[in-house]
PDB file of C-alpha atoms in Angstrom:
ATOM      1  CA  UNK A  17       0.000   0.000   0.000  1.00 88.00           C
ATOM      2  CA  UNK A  18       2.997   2.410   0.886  1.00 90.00           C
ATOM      3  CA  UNK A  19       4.325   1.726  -2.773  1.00 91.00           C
ATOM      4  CA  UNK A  20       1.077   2.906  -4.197  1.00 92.00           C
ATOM      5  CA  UNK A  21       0.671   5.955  -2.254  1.00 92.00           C
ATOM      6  CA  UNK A  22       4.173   6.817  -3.009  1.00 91.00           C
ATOM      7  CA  UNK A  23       3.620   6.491  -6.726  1.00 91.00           C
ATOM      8  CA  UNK A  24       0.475   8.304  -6.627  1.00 92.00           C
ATOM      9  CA  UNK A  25       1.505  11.436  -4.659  1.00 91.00           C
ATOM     10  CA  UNK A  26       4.876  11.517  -6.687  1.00 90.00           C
ATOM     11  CA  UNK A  27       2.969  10.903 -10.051  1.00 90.00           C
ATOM     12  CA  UNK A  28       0.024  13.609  -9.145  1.00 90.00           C
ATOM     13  CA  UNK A  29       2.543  16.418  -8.010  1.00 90.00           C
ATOM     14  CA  UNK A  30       5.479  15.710  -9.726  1.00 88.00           C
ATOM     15  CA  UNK A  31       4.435  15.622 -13.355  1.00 88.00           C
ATOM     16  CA  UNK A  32       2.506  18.115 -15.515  1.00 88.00           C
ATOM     17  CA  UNK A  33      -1.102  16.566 -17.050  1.00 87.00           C
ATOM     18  CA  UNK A  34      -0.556  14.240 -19.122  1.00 89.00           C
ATOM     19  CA  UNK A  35       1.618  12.475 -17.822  1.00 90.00           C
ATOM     20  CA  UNK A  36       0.662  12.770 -14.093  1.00 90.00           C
ATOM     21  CA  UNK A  37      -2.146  10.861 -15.105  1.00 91.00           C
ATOM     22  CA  UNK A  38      -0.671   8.505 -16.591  1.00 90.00           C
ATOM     23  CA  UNK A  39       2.004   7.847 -14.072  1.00 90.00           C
ATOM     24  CA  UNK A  40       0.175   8.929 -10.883  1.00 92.00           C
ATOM     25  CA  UNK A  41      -3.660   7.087 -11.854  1.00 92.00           C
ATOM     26  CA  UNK A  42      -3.123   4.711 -14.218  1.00 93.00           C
ATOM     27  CA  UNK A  43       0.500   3.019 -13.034  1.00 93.00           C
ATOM     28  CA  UNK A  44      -0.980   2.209  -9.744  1.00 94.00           C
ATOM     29  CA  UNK A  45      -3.885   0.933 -10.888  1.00 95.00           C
ATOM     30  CA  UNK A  46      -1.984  -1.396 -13.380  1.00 95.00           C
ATOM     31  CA  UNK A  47      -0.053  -2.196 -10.340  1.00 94.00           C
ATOM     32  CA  UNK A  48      -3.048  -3.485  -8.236  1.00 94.00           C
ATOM     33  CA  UNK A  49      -4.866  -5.792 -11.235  1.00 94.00           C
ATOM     34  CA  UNK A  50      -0.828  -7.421 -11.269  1.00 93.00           C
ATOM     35  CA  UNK A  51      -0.349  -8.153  -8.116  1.00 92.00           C
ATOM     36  CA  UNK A  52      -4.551  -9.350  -7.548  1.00 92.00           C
ATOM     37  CA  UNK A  53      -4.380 -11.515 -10.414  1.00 92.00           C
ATOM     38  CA  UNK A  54      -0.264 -13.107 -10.361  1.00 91.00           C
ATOM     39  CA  UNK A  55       0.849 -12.249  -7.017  1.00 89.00           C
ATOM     40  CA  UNK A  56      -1.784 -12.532  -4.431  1.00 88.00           C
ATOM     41  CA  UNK A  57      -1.306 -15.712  -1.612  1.00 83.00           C
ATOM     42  CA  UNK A  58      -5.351 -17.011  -2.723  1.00 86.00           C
ATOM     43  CA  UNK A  59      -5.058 -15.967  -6.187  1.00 87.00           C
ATOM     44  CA  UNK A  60      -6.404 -18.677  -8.905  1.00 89.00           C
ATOM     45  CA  UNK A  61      -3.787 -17.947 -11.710  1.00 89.00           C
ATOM     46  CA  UNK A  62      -0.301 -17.349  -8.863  1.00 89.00           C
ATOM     47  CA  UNK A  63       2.954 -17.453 -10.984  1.00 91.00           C
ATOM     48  CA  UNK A  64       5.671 -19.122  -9.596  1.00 87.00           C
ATOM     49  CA  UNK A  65       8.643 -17.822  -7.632  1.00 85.00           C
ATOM     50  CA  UNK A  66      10.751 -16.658 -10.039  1.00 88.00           C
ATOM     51  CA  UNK A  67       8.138 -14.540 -11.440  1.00 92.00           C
ATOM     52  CA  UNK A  68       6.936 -12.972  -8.246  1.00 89.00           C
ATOM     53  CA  UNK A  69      10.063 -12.074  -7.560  1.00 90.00           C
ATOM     54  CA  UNK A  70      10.350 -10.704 -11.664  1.00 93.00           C
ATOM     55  CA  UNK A  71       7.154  -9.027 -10.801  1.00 93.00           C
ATOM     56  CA  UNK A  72       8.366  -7.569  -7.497  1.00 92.00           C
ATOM     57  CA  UNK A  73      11.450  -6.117  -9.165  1.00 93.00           C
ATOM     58  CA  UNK A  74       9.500  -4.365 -11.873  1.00 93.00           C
ATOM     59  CA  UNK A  75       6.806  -2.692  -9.345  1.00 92.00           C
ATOM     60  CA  UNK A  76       9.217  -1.728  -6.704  1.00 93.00           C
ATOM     61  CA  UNK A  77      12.035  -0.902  -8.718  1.00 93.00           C
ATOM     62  CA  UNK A  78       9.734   1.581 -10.756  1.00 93.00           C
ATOM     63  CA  UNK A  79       8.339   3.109  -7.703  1.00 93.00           C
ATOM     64  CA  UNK A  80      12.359   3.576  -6.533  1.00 94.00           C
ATOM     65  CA  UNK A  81      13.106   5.044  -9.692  1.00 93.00           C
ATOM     66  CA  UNK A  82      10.621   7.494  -9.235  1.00 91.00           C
ATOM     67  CA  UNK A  83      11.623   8.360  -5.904  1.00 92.00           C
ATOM     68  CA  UNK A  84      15.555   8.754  -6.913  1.00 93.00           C
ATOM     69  CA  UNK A  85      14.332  11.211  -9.985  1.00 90.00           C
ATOM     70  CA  UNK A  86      11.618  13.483  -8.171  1.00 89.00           C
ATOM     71  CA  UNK A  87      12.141  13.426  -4.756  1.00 89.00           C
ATOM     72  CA  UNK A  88      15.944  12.870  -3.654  1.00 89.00           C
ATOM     73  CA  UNK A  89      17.968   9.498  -4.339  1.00 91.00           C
ATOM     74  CA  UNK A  90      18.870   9.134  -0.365  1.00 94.00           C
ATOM     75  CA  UNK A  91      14.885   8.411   0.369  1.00 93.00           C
ATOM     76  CA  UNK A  92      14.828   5.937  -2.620  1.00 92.00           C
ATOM     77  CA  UNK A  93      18.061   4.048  -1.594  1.00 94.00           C
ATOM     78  CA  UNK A  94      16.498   3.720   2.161  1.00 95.00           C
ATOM     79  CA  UNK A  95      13.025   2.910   0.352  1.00 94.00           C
ATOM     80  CA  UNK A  96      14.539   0.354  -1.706  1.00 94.00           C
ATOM     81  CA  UNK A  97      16.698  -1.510   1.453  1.00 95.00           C
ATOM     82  CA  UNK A  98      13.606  -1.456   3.085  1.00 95.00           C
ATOM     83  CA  UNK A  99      11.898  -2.912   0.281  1.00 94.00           C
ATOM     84  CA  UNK A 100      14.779  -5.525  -0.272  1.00 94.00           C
ATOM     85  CA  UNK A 101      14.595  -6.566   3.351  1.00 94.00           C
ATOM     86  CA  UNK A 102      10.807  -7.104   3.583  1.00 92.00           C
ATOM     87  CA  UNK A 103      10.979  -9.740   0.492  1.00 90.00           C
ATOM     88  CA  UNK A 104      13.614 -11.269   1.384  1.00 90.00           C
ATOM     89  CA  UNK A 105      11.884 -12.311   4.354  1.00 90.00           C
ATOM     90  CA  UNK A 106       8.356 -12.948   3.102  1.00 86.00           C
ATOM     91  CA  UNK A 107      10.392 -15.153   0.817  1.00 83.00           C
ATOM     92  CA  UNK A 108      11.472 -17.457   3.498  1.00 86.00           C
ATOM     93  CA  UNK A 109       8.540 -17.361   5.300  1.00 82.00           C
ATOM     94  CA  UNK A 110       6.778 -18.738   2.224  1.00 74.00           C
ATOM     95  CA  UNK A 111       9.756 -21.396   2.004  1.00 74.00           C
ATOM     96  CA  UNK A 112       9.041 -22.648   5.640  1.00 78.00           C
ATOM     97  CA  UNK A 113       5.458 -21.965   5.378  1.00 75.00           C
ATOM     98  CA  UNK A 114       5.250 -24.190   2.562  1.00 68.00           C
ATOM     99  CA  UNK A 115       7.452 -27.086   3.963  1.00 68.00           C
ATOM    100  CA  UNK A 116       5.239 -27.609   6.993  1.00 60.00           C
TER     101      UNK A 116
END
C-alpha cells in the first residue's frame, strides 16, 4: 500500500497533465490488477517464484526510480533496502510456510 501511495503522490505532483495521469492514476492501478491476479497468496492464476520475484522487481524498482528522480535518491536508496529486506523475508517465510 505504501508503494502505491508513493507512486500516486509523486505521479500527481510531480508531473505536468498528461503524464501525471498517466504515471500517478493509471501506473498504480496497473499495479493493483498485477499483483490481484499473479501475485496474491489465494489468487487462482499465482505465478511461480521466479516470477513474483520478476514481478516484485519491476513494481518496486519503478516506484524507486521514481523516488531517486523526483524526490531525492537518499529516500529511494532507504526505500529500496527497506523494500529488499521485507521480500527477502516474506520469501522465506513462504519457504518454511510451505514445507510444513
Amino acid at each position: 500500500m505504501f508503494t502505491l501511495i508513493l507512486i500516486i503522490i509523486v505521479g500527481l505532483t510531480k508531473y505536468s497533465v498528461p503524464i501525471n495521469i498517466l504515471v500517478g492514476i493509471i501506473l498504480p492501478v496497473v499495479f493493483i490488477l498485477i499483483w490481484t491476479l499473479f501475485m496474491a497468496p489465494h489468487s487462482m492464476d499465482r505465478v511461480s517464484l521466479p516470477y513474483r520475484i520478476l514481478i516484485e522487481i519491476l513494481i518496486f524498482g519503478s516506484c524507486c526510480y521514481l523516488i531517486c528522480l523526483n524526490l531525492a535518491s537518499k529516500w529511494g536508496t532507504i526505500y529500496i533496502i527497506v523494500v529488499m529486506a521485507n521480500a527477502i523475508l516474506s520469501h522465506i517465510g513462504d519457504a518454511i510456510y510451505d514445507q510444513v
